[in-house]
PDB file of C-alpha atoms and ligand atoms in Angstrom:
ATOM      1  CA  MET X 166     -12.705  91.157  59.454  1.00 92.00           C
ATOM      2  CA  THR X 167      -9.397  90.509  57.747  1.00 98.00           C
ATOM      3  CA  GLN X 168      -6.856  88.614  59.879  1.00 98.00           C
ATOM      4  CA  LEU X 169      -3.424  90.243  59.922  1.00 98.00           C
ATOM      5  CA  LEU X 170      -0.824  87.461  59.899  1.00 99.00           C
ATOM      6  CA  ASP X 171       1.755  88.834  62.322  1.00 98.00           C
ATOM      7  CA  GLY X 172       5.106  87.328  61.348  1.00 98.00           C
ATOM      8  CA  LYS X 173       6.958  89.435  63.867  1.00 98.00           C
ATOM      9  CA  ALA X 174       4.983  87.948  66.766  1.00 98.00           C
ATOM     10  CA  LEU X 175       5.067  84.356  65.466  1.00 98.00           C
ATOM     11  CA  ALA X 176       8.824  84.621  64.832  1.00 98.00           C
ATOM     12  CA  ALA X 177       9.363  85.820  68.423  1.00 98.00           C
ATOM     13  CA  THR X 178       7.441  82.794  69.736  1.00 98.00           C
ATOM     14  CA  LEU X 179       9.492  80.459  67.540  1.00 98.00           C
ATOM     15  CA  ARG X 180      12.751  82.081  68.675  1.00 98.00           C
ATOM     16  CA  SER X 181      11.933  81.548  72.340  1.00 98.00           C
ATOM     17  CA  GLU X 182      11.217  77.859  71.647  1.00 98.00           C
ATOM     18  CA  ILE X 183      14.468  77.574  69.671  1.00 98.00           C
ATOM     19  CA  ALA X 184      16.432  79.240  72.492  1.00 98.00           C
ATOM     20  CA  GLY X 185      15.263  76.539  74.931  1.00 98.00           C
ATOM     21  CA  GLN X 186      16.156  73.783  72.490  1.00 98.00           C
ATOM     22  CA  ALA X 187      19.552  75.342  71.727  1.00 98.00           C
ATOM     23  CA  ALA X 188      20.326  75.407  75.468  1.00 98.00           C
ATOM     24  CA  ALA X 189      19.372  71.714  75.745  1.00 97.00           C
ATOM     25  CA  PHE X 190      21.626  70.928  72.772  1.00 97.00           C
ATOM     26  CA  ALA X 191      24.525  72.831  74.364  1.00 97.00           C
ATOM     27  CA  ALA X 192      24.035  70.984  77.671  1.00 97.00           C
ATOM     28  CA  ALA X 193      24.026  67.618  75.880  1.00 95.00           C
ATOM     29  CA  HIS X 194      26.955  68.241  73.517  1.00 96.00           C
ATOM     30  CA  GLY X 195      29.168  70.702  75.361  1.00 97.00           C
ATOM     31  CA  ARG X 196      28.763  73.365  72.681  1.00 97.00           C
ATOM     32  CA  PRO X 197      25.882  75.335  71.147  1.00 98.00           C
ATOM     33  CA  PRO X 198      24.754  74.895  67.532  1.00 98.00           C
ATOM     34  CA  GLY X 199      27.016  76.999  65.292  1.00 98.00           C
ATOM     35  CA  LEU X 200      26.072  79.036  62.204  1.00 98.00           C
ATOM     36  CA  ALA X 201      28.574  80.593  59.805  1.00 98.00           C
ATOM     37  CA  VAL X 202      27.311  83.482  57.665  1.00 98.00           C
ATOM     38  CA  VAL X 203      29.395  84.570  54.684  1.00 98.00           C
ATOM     39  CA  LEU X 204      28.894  87.985  53.078  1.00 98.00           C
ATOM     40  CA  VAL X 205      30.875  88.963  49.992  1.00 98.00           C
ATOM     41  CA  GLY X 206      30.894  92.638  49.010  1.00 97.00           C
ATOM     42  CA  ASP X 207      28.961  95.590  50.373  1.00 94.00           C
ATOM     43  CA  ASP X 208      25.417  95.335  49.018  1.00 94.00           C
ATOM     44  CA  PRO X 209      23.472  97.509  51.513  1.00 92.00           C
ATOM     45  CA  ALA X 210      20.397  95.231  51.743  1.00 92.00           C
ATOM     46  CA  SER X 211      22.587  92.147  52.251  1.00 96.00           C
ATOM     47  CA  GLN X 212      24.474  93.925  55.029  1.00 96.00           C
ATOM     48  CA  VAL X 213      21.196  94.597  56.854  1.00 94.00           C
ATOM     49  CA  TYR X 214      20.003  90.986  56.420  1.00 95.00           C
ATOM     50  CA  VAL X 215      23.318  89.499  57.529  1.00 97.00           C
ATOM     51  CA  GLY X 216      23.424  91.838  60.540  1.00 96.00           C
ATOM     52  CA  SER X 217      19.953  90.631  61.625  1.00 96.00           C
ATOM     53  CA  LYS X 218      20.876  86.967  61.106  1.00 97.00           C
ATOM     54  CA  VAL X 219      24.073  87.265  63.149  1.00 97.00           C
ATOM     55  CA  LYS X 220      22.354  89.195  65.963  1.00 97.00           C
ATOM     56  CA  GLN X 221      19.409  86.803  66.266  1.00 98.00           C
ATOM     57  CA  THR X 222      21.643  83.726  66.151  1.00 98.00           C
ATOM     58  CA  ALA X 223      23.498  85.011  69.202  1.00 98.00           C
ATOM     59  CA  GLU X 224      20.229  86.004  70.919  1.00 98.00           C
ATOM     60  CA  VAL X 225      18.927  82.413  70.871  1.00 98.00           C
ATOM     61  CA  GLY X 226      22.177  81.183  72.414  1.00 98.00           C
ATOM     62  CA  MET X 227      23.805  79.783  69.292  1.00 98.00           C
ATOM     63  CA  ARG X 228      27.338  80.459  68.136  1.00 98.00           C
ATOM     64  CA  SER X 229      27.468  82.910  65.279  1.00 97.00           C
ATOM     65  CA  VAL X 230      30.539  83.197  63.061  1.00 98.00           C
ATOM     66  CA  GLU X 231      30.615  85.975  60.500  1.00 98.00           C
ATOM     67  CA  HIS X 232      32.896  86.138  57.457  1.00 98.00           C
ATOM     68  CA  ARG X 233      32.838  89.448  55.584  1.00 98.00           C
ATOM     69  CA  LEU X 234      34.900  89.363  52.403  1.00 98.00           C
ATOM     70  CA  PRO X 235      35.637  92.217  49.970  1.00 98.00           C
ATOM     71  CA  ALA X 236      33.690  92.533  46.692  1.00 98.00           C
ATOM     72  CA  SER X 237      36.905  91.658  44.832  1.00 98.00           C
ATOM     73  CA  THR X 238      37.062  88.159  46.408  1.00 98.00           C
ATOM     74  CA  GLY X 239      37.855  85.484  43.836  1.00 98.00           C
ATOM     75  CA  GLN X 240      35.944  82.270  43.356  1.00 98.00           C
ATOM     76  CA  ALA X 241      38.801  80.033  44.515  1.00 98.00           C
ATOM     77  CA  GLU X 242      39.120  81.994  47.751  1.00 98.00           C
ATOM     78  CA  LEU X 243      35.399  81.693  48.503  1.00 98.00           C
ATOM     79  CA  LEU X 244      35.380  77.970  47.686  1.00 98.00           C
ATOM     80  CA  ALA X 245      38.351  77.495  50.041  1.00 98.00           C
ATOM     81  CA  LEU X 246      36.393  79.205  52.834  1.00 98.00           C
ATOM     82  CA  VAL X 247      33.370  76.940  52.190  1.00 99.00           C
ATOM     83  CA  ASP X 248      35.678  73.902  52.285  1.00 98.00           C
ATOM     84  CA  ALA X 249      37.114  75.034  55.625  1.00 98.00           C
ATOM     85  CA  LEU X 250      33.626  75.584  57.083  1.00 98.00           C
ATOM     86  CA  ASN X 251      32.500  72.177  55.774  1.00 98.00           C
ATOM     87  CA  ALA X 252      35.446  70.607  57.630  1.00 98.00           C
ATOM     88  CA  ASP X 253      34.869  72.564  60.874  1.00 98.00           C
ATOM     89  CA  ASP X 254      33.102  70.251  63.350  1.00 97.00           C
ATOM     90  CA  ALA X 255      31.780  73.126  65.495  1.00 97.00           C
ATOM     91  CA  ILE X 256      29.928  74.634  62.507  1.00 98.00           C
ATOM     92  CA  ASP X 257      26.501  73.083  61.865  1.00 98.00           C
ATOM     93  CA  GLY X 258      25.131  75.566  59.339  1.00 98.00           C
ATOM     94  CA  ILE X 259      26.657  77.563  56.496  1.00 98.00           C
ATOM     95  CA  LEU X 260      24.869  80.448  54.803  1.00 98.00           C
ATOM     96  CA  VAL X 261      26.419  82.297  51.868  1.00 98.00           C
ATOM     97  CA  GLN X 262      24.407  85.479  51.417  1.00 98.00           C
ATOM     98  CA  LEU X 263      23.134  86.137  47.885  1.00 96.00           C
ATOM     99  CA  PRO X 264      23.619  87.926  45.555  1.00 96.00           C
ATOM    100  CA  LEU X 265      27.316  87.250  44.989  1.00 97.00           C
ATOM    101  CA  PRO X 266      29.559  89.539  42.878  1.00 97.00           C
ATOM    102  CA  PRO X 267      29.584  88.800  39.117  1.00 97.00           C
ATOM    103  CA  GLN X 268      33.037  87.149  39.052  1.00 97.00           C
ATOM    104  CA  ILE X 269      31.691  84.362  41.280  1.00 98.00           C
ATOM    105  CA  ASP X 270      29.537  81.485  40.027  1.00 98.00           C
ATOM    106  CA  ALA X 271      26.856  81.329  42.749  1.00 97.00           C
ATOM    107  CA  GLY X 272      25.705  77.849  41.716  1.00 97.00           C
ATOM    108  CA  LEU X 273      29.209  76.451  42.093  1.00 98.00           C
ATOM    109  CA  VAL X 274      29.556  77.960  45.578  1.00 98.00           C
ATOM    110  CA  LEU X 275      26.137  76.811  46.812  1.00 98.00           C
ATOM    111  CA  ASN X 276      26.752  73.293  45.490  1.00 98.00           C
ATOM    112  CA  ARG X 277      30.045  73.162  47.408  1.00 98.00           C
ATOM    113  CA  ILE X 278      28.271  73.522  50.778  1.00 98.00           C
ATOM    114  CA  ASP X 279      27.914  70.176  52.579  1.00 98.00           C
ATOM    115  CA  PRO X 280      24.174  69.328  52.190  1.00 98.00           C
ATOM    116  CA  ALA X 281      24.143  68.450  55.934  1.00 98.00           C
ATOM    117  CA  LYS X 282      25.132  72.080  56.709  1.00 98.00           C
ATOM    118  CA  ASP X 283      23.007  73.712  53.993  1.00 98.00           C
ATOM    119  CA  VAL X 284      20.665  75.719  56.267  1.00 98.00           C
ATOM    120  CA  ASP X 285      19.364  77.697  53.257  1.00 98.00           C
ATOM    121  CA  GLY X 286      18.199  74.427  51.681  1.00 98.00           C
ATOM    122  CA  PHE X 287      19.514  75.588  48.277  1.00 98.00           C
ATOM    123  CA  HIS X 288      21.752  72.578  47.517  1.00 98.00           C
ATOM    124  CA  PRO X 289      20.329  70.361  44.738  1.00 98.00           C
ATOM    125  CA  VAL X 290      20.474  67.379  47.139  1.00 98.00           C
ATOM    126  CA  ASN X 291      18.126  69.179  49.555  1.00 98.00           C
ATOM    127  CA  ALA X 292      15.924  70.478  46.708  1.00 98.00           C
ATOM    128  CA  GLY X 293      15.651  66.873  45.492  1.00 98.00           C
ATOM    129  CA  ARG X 294      14.830  65.570  48.953  1.00 98.00           C
ATOM    130  CA  LEU X 295      12.033  68.131  49.231  1.00 98.00           C
ATOM    131  CA  ALA X 296      10.706  67.146  45.813  1.00 98.00           C
ATOM    132  CA  VAL X 297      10.549  63.436  46.688  1.00 98.00           C
ATOM    133  CA  GLY X 298       9.357  63.999  50.273  1.00 96.00           C
ATOM    134  CA  GLU X 299      12.518  62.780  52.055  1.00 96.00           C
ATOM    135  CA  PRO X 300      13.732  64.550  55.191  1.00 95.00           C
ATOM    136  CA  GLY X 301      16.263  67.296  54.454  1.00 97.00           C
ATOM    137  CA  LEU X 302      16.896  70.986  54.976  1.00 98.00           C
ATOM    138  CA  VAL X 303      14.124  73.144  53.483  1.00 98.00           C
ATOM    139  CA  PRO X 304      14.505  76.808  52.383  1.00 98.00           C
ATOM    140  CA  CYS X 305      13.608  79.290  55.132  1.00 98.00           C
ATOM    141  CA  THR X 306      11.308  81.751  53.348  1.00 98.00           C
ATOM    142  CA  PRO X 307       9.014  78.975  52.045  1.00 98.00           C
ATOM    143  CA  LEU X 308       8.846  77.455  55.559  1.00 98.00           C
ATOM    144  CA  GLY X 309       7.941  80.867  56.988  1.00 98.00           C
ATOM    145  CA  SER X 310       5.329  81.504  54.286  1.00 99.00           C
ATOM    146  CA  VAL X 311       3.548  78.202  54.915  1.00 99.00           C
ATOM    147  CA  ALA X 312       3.676  78.658  58.711  1.00 98.00           C
ATOM    148  CA  LEU X 313       1.899  82.014  58.281  1.00 99.00           C
ATOM    149  CA  ALA X 314      -0.713  80.513  55.937  1.00 99.00           C
ATOM    150  CA  LYS X 315      -1.393  77.848  58.591  1.00 98.00           C
ATOM    151  CA  LEU X 316      -1.957  80.585  61.150  1.00 98.00           C
ATOM    152  CA  ALA X 317      -4.897  81.632  58.976  1.00 98.00           C
ATOM    153  CA  ARG X 318      -6.106  78.066  58.493  1.00 98.00           C
ATOM    154  CA  ALA X 319      -4.457  75.117  60.246  1.00 98.00           C
ATOM    155  CA  ASP X 320      -5.585  72.666  57.552  1.00 98.00           C
ATOM    156  CA  LEU X 321      -4.742  73.862  54.044  1.00 99.00           C
ATOM    157  CA  SER X 322      -5.835  70.544  52.516  1.00 99.00           C
ATOM    158  CA  GLY X 323      -7.819  70.868  49.288  1.00 98.00           C
ATOM    159  CA  LEU X 324      -7.209  74.581  48.826  1.00 99.00           C
ATOM    160  CA  HIS X 325      -6.194  75.881  45.416  1.00 99.00           C
ATOM    161  CA  ALA X 326      -2.869  77.663  45.980  1.00 99.00           C
ATOM    162  CA  VAL X 327      -1.485  79.932  43.279  1.00 99.00           C
ATOM    163  CA  VAL X 328       2.226  80.656  43.721  1.00 99.00           C
ATOM    164  CA  ILE X 329       3.379  83.633  41.641  1.00 98.00           C
ATOM    165  CA  GLY X 330       7.104  83.183  40.960  1.00 98.00           C
ATOM    166  CA  ARG X 331       9.181  80.151  40.017  1.00 98.00           C
ATOM    167  CA  SER X 332      12.548  80.809  41.672  1.00 98.00           C
ATOM    168  CA  ASN X 333      14.566  78.025  43.278  1.00 97.00           C
ATOM    169  CA  ILE X 334      14.671  80.077  46.492  1.00 97.00           C
ATOM    170  CA  VAL X 335      10.943  80.711  46.968  1.00 98.00           C
ATOM    171  CA  GLY X 336       8.511  79.767  44.184  1.00 98.00           C
ATOM    172  CA  LYS X 337       9.459  76.140  43.567  1.00 98.00           C
ATOM    173  CA  PRO X 338      10.069  75.111  47.213  1.00 98.00           C
ATOM    174  CA  VAL X 339       6.933  76.855  48.501  1.00 98.00           C
ATOM    175  CA  ALA X 340       4.950  74.982  45.841  1.00 98.00           C
ATOM    176  CA  GLN X 341       6.461  71.690  47.066  1.00 98.00           C
ATOM    177  CA  LEU X 342       5.568  72.474  50.680  1.00 98.00           C
ATOM    178  CA  LEU X 343       1.989  73.396  49.729  1.00 98.00           C
ATOM    179  CA  LEU X 344       1.709  70.135  47.811  1.00 98.00           C
ATOM    180  CA  GLN X 345       2.758  68.332  51.011  1.00 98.00           C
ATOM    181  CA  GLU X 346      -0.074  70.213  52.737  1.00 98.00           C
ATOM    182  CA  ASN X 347      -2.434  68.676  50.161  1.00 98.00           C
ATOM    183  CA  CYS X 348      -3.111  71.910  48.304  1.00 99.00           C
ATOM    184  CA  THR X 349      -3.802  71.905  44.585  1.00 99.00           C
ATOM    185  CA  VAL X 350      -0.867  74.013  43.434  1.00 99.00           C
ATOM    186  CA  THR X 351      -0.510  76.229  40.376  1.00 99.00           C
ATOM    187  CA  ILE X 352       2.863  77.887  39.761  1.00 98.00           C
ATOM    188  CA  ALA X 353       2.412  81.104  37.798  1.00 98.00           C
ATOM    189  CA  HIS X 354       5.207  83.263  36.359  1.00 98.00           C
ATOM    190  CA  SER X 355       6.006  86.079  33.955  1.00 96.00           C
ATOM    191  CA  ARG X 356       4.757  84.097  30.929  1.00 98.00           C
ATOM    192  CA  THR X 357       1.478  83.009  32.520  1.00 98.00           C
ATOM    193  CA  ARG X 358      -1.542  84.129  30.513  1.00 98.00           C
ATOM    194  CA  ASN X 359      -4.310  86.094  32.182  1.00 98.00           C
ATOM    195  CA  LEU X 360      -2.752  86.033  35.627  1.00 98.00           C
ATOM    196  CA  PRO X 361      -5.485  88.085  37.382  1.00 98.00           C
ATOM    197  CA  ALA X 362      -8.183  85.624  36.232  1.00 98.00           C
ATOM    198  CA  LEU X 363      -6.057  82.653  37.341  1.00 98.00           C
ATOM    199  CA  CYS X 364      -5.422  84.216  40.732  1.00 98.00           C
ATOM    200  CA  ARG X 365      -9.135  84.891  41.193  1.00 98.00           C
ATOM    201  CA  GLN X 366      -9.538  81.091  41.284  1.00 98.00           C
ATOM    202  CA  ALA X 367      -7.127  80.818  44.204  1.00 99.00           C
ATOM    203  CA  ASP X 368      -7.984  80.194  47.852  1.00 99.00           C
ATOM    204  CA  LEU X 369      -4.377  80.997  48.759  1.00 99.00           C
ATOM    205  CA  ILE X 370      -1.991  83.313  46.905  1.00 99.00           C
ATOM    206  CA  VAL X 371       1.756  83.372  47.550  1.00 99.00           C
ATOM    207  CA  ALA X 372       3.268  86.425  45.853  1.00 98.00           C
ATOM    208  CA  ALA X 373       7.002  86.101  45.164  1.00 98.00           C
ATOM    209  CA  ILE X 374       7.523  88.250  42.100  1.00 97.00           C
ATOM    210  CA  GLY X 375       9.795  91.062  43.248  1.00 97.00           C
ATOM    211  CA  ARG X 376       7.638  93.899  41.890  1.00 97.00           C
ATOM    212  CA  PRO X 377       6.120  96.410  44.296  1.00 98.00           C
ATOM    213  CA  GLY X 378       2.313  96.323  44.521  1.00 98.00           C
ATOM    214  CA  PHE X 379       2.008  93.867  41.603  1.00 98.00           C
ATOM    215  CA  VAL X 380      -0.960  91.952  43.074  1.00 98.00           C
ATOM    216  CA  THR X 381      -3.945  94.283  42.955  1.00 98.00           C
ATOM    217  CA  ALA X 382      -7.601  93.897  43.975  1.00 98.00           C
ATOM    218  CA  ASP X 383      -8.542  92.313  40.638  1.00 98.00           C
ATOM    219  CA  PHE X 384      -6.315  89.288  41.461  1.00 98.00           C
ATOM    220  CA  VAL X 385      -8.219  88.409  44.604  1.00 98.00           C
ATOM    221  CA  LYS X 386     -11.627  86.842  45.213  1.00 98.00           C
ATOM    222  CA  PRO X 387     -13.211  87.575  48.603  1.00 98.00           C
ATOM    223  CA  GLY X 388     -11.909  85.301  51.366  1.00 98.00           C
ATOM    224  CA  THR X 389      -8.499  84.498  49.863  1.00 98.00           C
ATOM    225  CA  ILE X 390      -5.445  84.025  52.120  1.00 99.00           C
ATOM    226  CA  VAL X 391      -2.661  86.279  50.812  1.00 99.00           C
ATOM    227  CA  ILE X 392       1.019  85.687  51.653  1.00 99.00           C
ATOM    228  CA  ASP X 393       3.311  88.473  50.454  1.00 98.00           C
ATOM    229  CA  VAL X 394       6.942  87.392  50.100  1.00 98.00           C
ATOM    230  CA  GLY X 395       8.071  90.616  48.393  1.00 97.00           C
ATOM    231  CA  ILE X 396      10.484  93.053  50.012  1.00 95.00           C
ATOM    232  CA  ASN X 397      10.867  96.066  47.725  1.00 95.00           C
ATOM    233  CA  ARG X 398      12.439  99.373  48.646  1.00 92.00           C
ATOM    234  CA  VAL X 399      10.569 102.296  47.052  1.00 94.00           C
ATOM    235  CA  PRO X 400      11.030 106.059  47.501  1.00 93.00           C
ATOM    236  CA  GLY X 401       9.181 107.241  50.602  1.00 90.00           C
ATOM    237  CA  GLU X 402       8.380 110.561  52.256  1.00 85.00           C
ATOM    238  CA  GLY X 403      11.266 112.917  52.971  1.00 83.00           C
ATOM    239  CA  GLY X 404      13.588 111.082  50.561  1.00 80.00           C
ATOM    240  CA  LYS X 405      13.764 108.022  52.791  1.00 83.00           C
ATOM    241  CA  GLY X 406      13.240 104.548  51.340  1.00 88.00           C
ATOM    242  CA  ARG X 407      10.149 102.591  52.354  1.00 93.00           C
ATOM    243  CA  LEU X 408       9.641  98.810  52.249  1.00 94.00           C
ATOM    244  CA  VAL X 409       6.626  97.481  50.371  1.00 97.00           C
ATOM    245  CA  GLY X 410       5.591  93.999  49.324  1.00 98.00           C
ATOM    246  CA  ASP X 411       4.516  92.499  46.000  1.00 98.00           C
ATOM    247  CA  VAL X 412       0.887  93.009  47.057  1.00 98.00           C
ATOM    248  CA  ASP X 413      -0.987  96.320  46.988  1.00 98.00           C
ATOM    249  CA  PHE X 414      -1.865  95.916  50.664  1.00 98.00           C
ATOM    250  CA  GLU X 415      -4.378  98.780  50.953  1.00 98.00           C
ATOM    251  CA  ALA X 416      -6.420  97.512  47.997  1.00 98.00           C
ATOM    252  CA  VAL X 417      -6.171  93.771  48.702  1.00 98.00           C
ATOM    253  CA  ALA X 418      -6.494  93.595  52.505  1.00 98.00           C
ATOM    254  CA  PRO X 419     -10.256  94.380  52.586  1.00 98.00           C
ATOM    255  CA  LEU X 420     -10.923  91.418  50.244  1.00 98.00           C
ATOM    256  CA  ALA X 421      -8.607  88.878  51.886  1.00 99.00           C
ATOM    257  CA  SER X 422      -9.605  86.649  54.798  1.00 98.00           C
ATOM    258  CA  ALA X 423      -6.006  86.887  56.012  1.00 99.00           C
ATOM    259  CA  ILE X 424      -2.940  88.760  54.765  1.00 99.00           C
ATOM    260  CA  THR X 425       0.711  89.281  55.744  1.00 98.00           C
ATOM    261  CA  PRO X 426       1.991  92.837  56.204  1.00 98.00           C
ATOM    262  CA  VAL X 427       5.315  94.087  54.765  1.00 98.00           C
ATOM    263  CA  PRO X 428       7.372  94.645  56.820  1.00 97.00           C
ATOM    264  CA  GLY X 429       6.494  92.336  59.725  1.00 98.00           C
ATOM    265  CA  GLY X 430       5.150  89.348  57.784  1.00 98.00           C
ATOM    266  CA  VAL X 431       7.277  86.785  55.970  1.00 98.00           C
ATOM    267  CA  GLY X 432      10.589  88.640  56.569  1.00 97.00           C
ATOM    268  CA  PRO X 433      10.962  87.904  60.304  1.00 98.00           C
ATOM    269  CA  MET X 434       9.804  84.316  59.721  1.00 98.00           C
ATOM    270  CA  THR X 435      12.691  83.705  57.295  1.00 98.00           C
ATOM    271  CA  ILE X 436      15.274  84.382  60.008  1.00 98.00           C
ATOM    272  CA  ALA X 437      13.332  82.350  62.594  1.00 98.00           C
ATOM    273  CA  PHE X 438      13.442  79.341  60.266  1.00 98.00           C
ATOM    274  CA  LEU X 439      17.137  79.916  59.584  1.00 98.00           C
ATOM    275  CA  LEU X 440      17.673  79.451  63.330  1.00 98.00           C
ATOM    276  CA  SER X 441      15.352  76.451  63.326  1.00 98.00           C
ATOM    277  CA  ASN X 442      17.275  74.919  60.395  1.00 98.00           C
ATOM    278  CA  THR X 443      20.575  75.500  62.204  1.00 98.00           C
ATOM    279  CA  LEU X 444      19.281  73.643  65.259  1.00 98.00           C
ATOM    280  CA  ARG X 445      17.923  70.894  63.029  1.00 98.00           C
ATOM    281  CA  ALA X 446      21.228  70.549  61.151  1.00 98.00           C
ATOM    282  CA  ALA X 447      23.106  70.380  64.464  1.00 98.00           C
ATOM    283  CA  ARG X 448      20.809  67.652  65.776  1.00 97.00           C
ATOM    284  CA  LEU X 449      20.965  65.651  62.558  1.00 96.00           C
ATOM    285  CA  ARG X 450      24.771  65.911  62.473  1.00 95.00           C
ATOM    286  CA  LEU X 451      25.314  64.933  66.110  1.00 92.00           C
ATOM    287  CA  GLY X 452      22.301  62.739  66.666  1.00 78.00           C
ATOM    288  CA  GLY X 453      19.958  62.712  69.682  1.00 55.00           C
ATOM    289  CA  LEU X 454      19.066  66.051  71.289  1.00 48.00           C
TER     290      LEU X 454
HETATM  291  N1  GUN K 502      19.507  86.795  49.812  1.00 82.82           N
HETATM  292  C1  GUN K 502      18.218  87.139  49.925  1.00 82.82           C
HETATM  293  N2  GUN K 502      17.527  86.166  50.583  1.00 82.82           N
HETATM  294  C2  GUN K 502      18.420  85.204  50.888  1.00 82.82           C
HETATM  295  C3  GUN K 502      18.323  83.954  51.566  1.00 82.82           C
HETATM  296  O1  GUN K 502      17.263  83.516  52.026  1.00 82.82           O
HETATM  297  N3  GUN K 502      19.485  83.262  51.679  1.00 82.82           N
HETATM  298  C4  GUN K 502      20.651  83.705  51.193  1.00 82.82           C
HETATM  299  N4  GUN K 502      21.727  82.944  51.350  1.00 82.82           N
HETATM  300  N5  GUN K 502      20.782  84.855  50.548  1.00 82.82           N
HETATM  301  C5  GUN K 502      19.661  85.591  50.406  1.00 82.82           C
END
């Protein structure tokens, strides 16, 4: 039987643990951990994500501060907001939702965030810490993906993991985390030759391509653990959009030993680890509890 890796349930468990720890932090420091979320423009998907982040931050007893700026916001204005949040002692985490409008250089903005408050783990200082194995803030989706893989198999040591996708947000950091778990890691991408044959050598596949149903049955040998990071909106019945992953779930699930659904897999885990990173940043900044 294929194990369904239920990210919704695991995220709920993590949130209840985080809520207890956030309360202990608040008791010790006289204030809860604080997360600032910045959304520029009106991208519909980003609005949904930011809404969920803000709601869940409050639900675990943390302070949530939301900054919604118009699509016309200039770079200097956004950098000034980041500077103010960096200087605000009651803010432990800063998240600038991506994508940003074209007039703004996203790299410049992300690099302006104090690495100690970089709960997305996108700052080059945190990416470097992850690469050399020093403690730092690690991107949320990779943390959630590996936690789900470990639900299938607590010890991933020695497995051949094929990560499809080489982004700074998912592909590269998830590869680093799997290396820390003692996997043999291959990073595949759009120029990789004979991808299905390569993937058939994998014991663990992490699909982070951004193309609906890209991973089909011929990518998967029997018994593989399949983690689907994709969130793609495709036309559904009655003109309504439907969310699907990067994996053709119906075709792949019977072959896999364990697989994440979309929705309800990696997605909820990303927000749970955002809350976990906020708590971690708060503790690291203030010390102790
Ligand atoms: N846009 C889509 N995913 C993410 C994420 O994990 N962090 C941020 N900041 N923006 C995103």
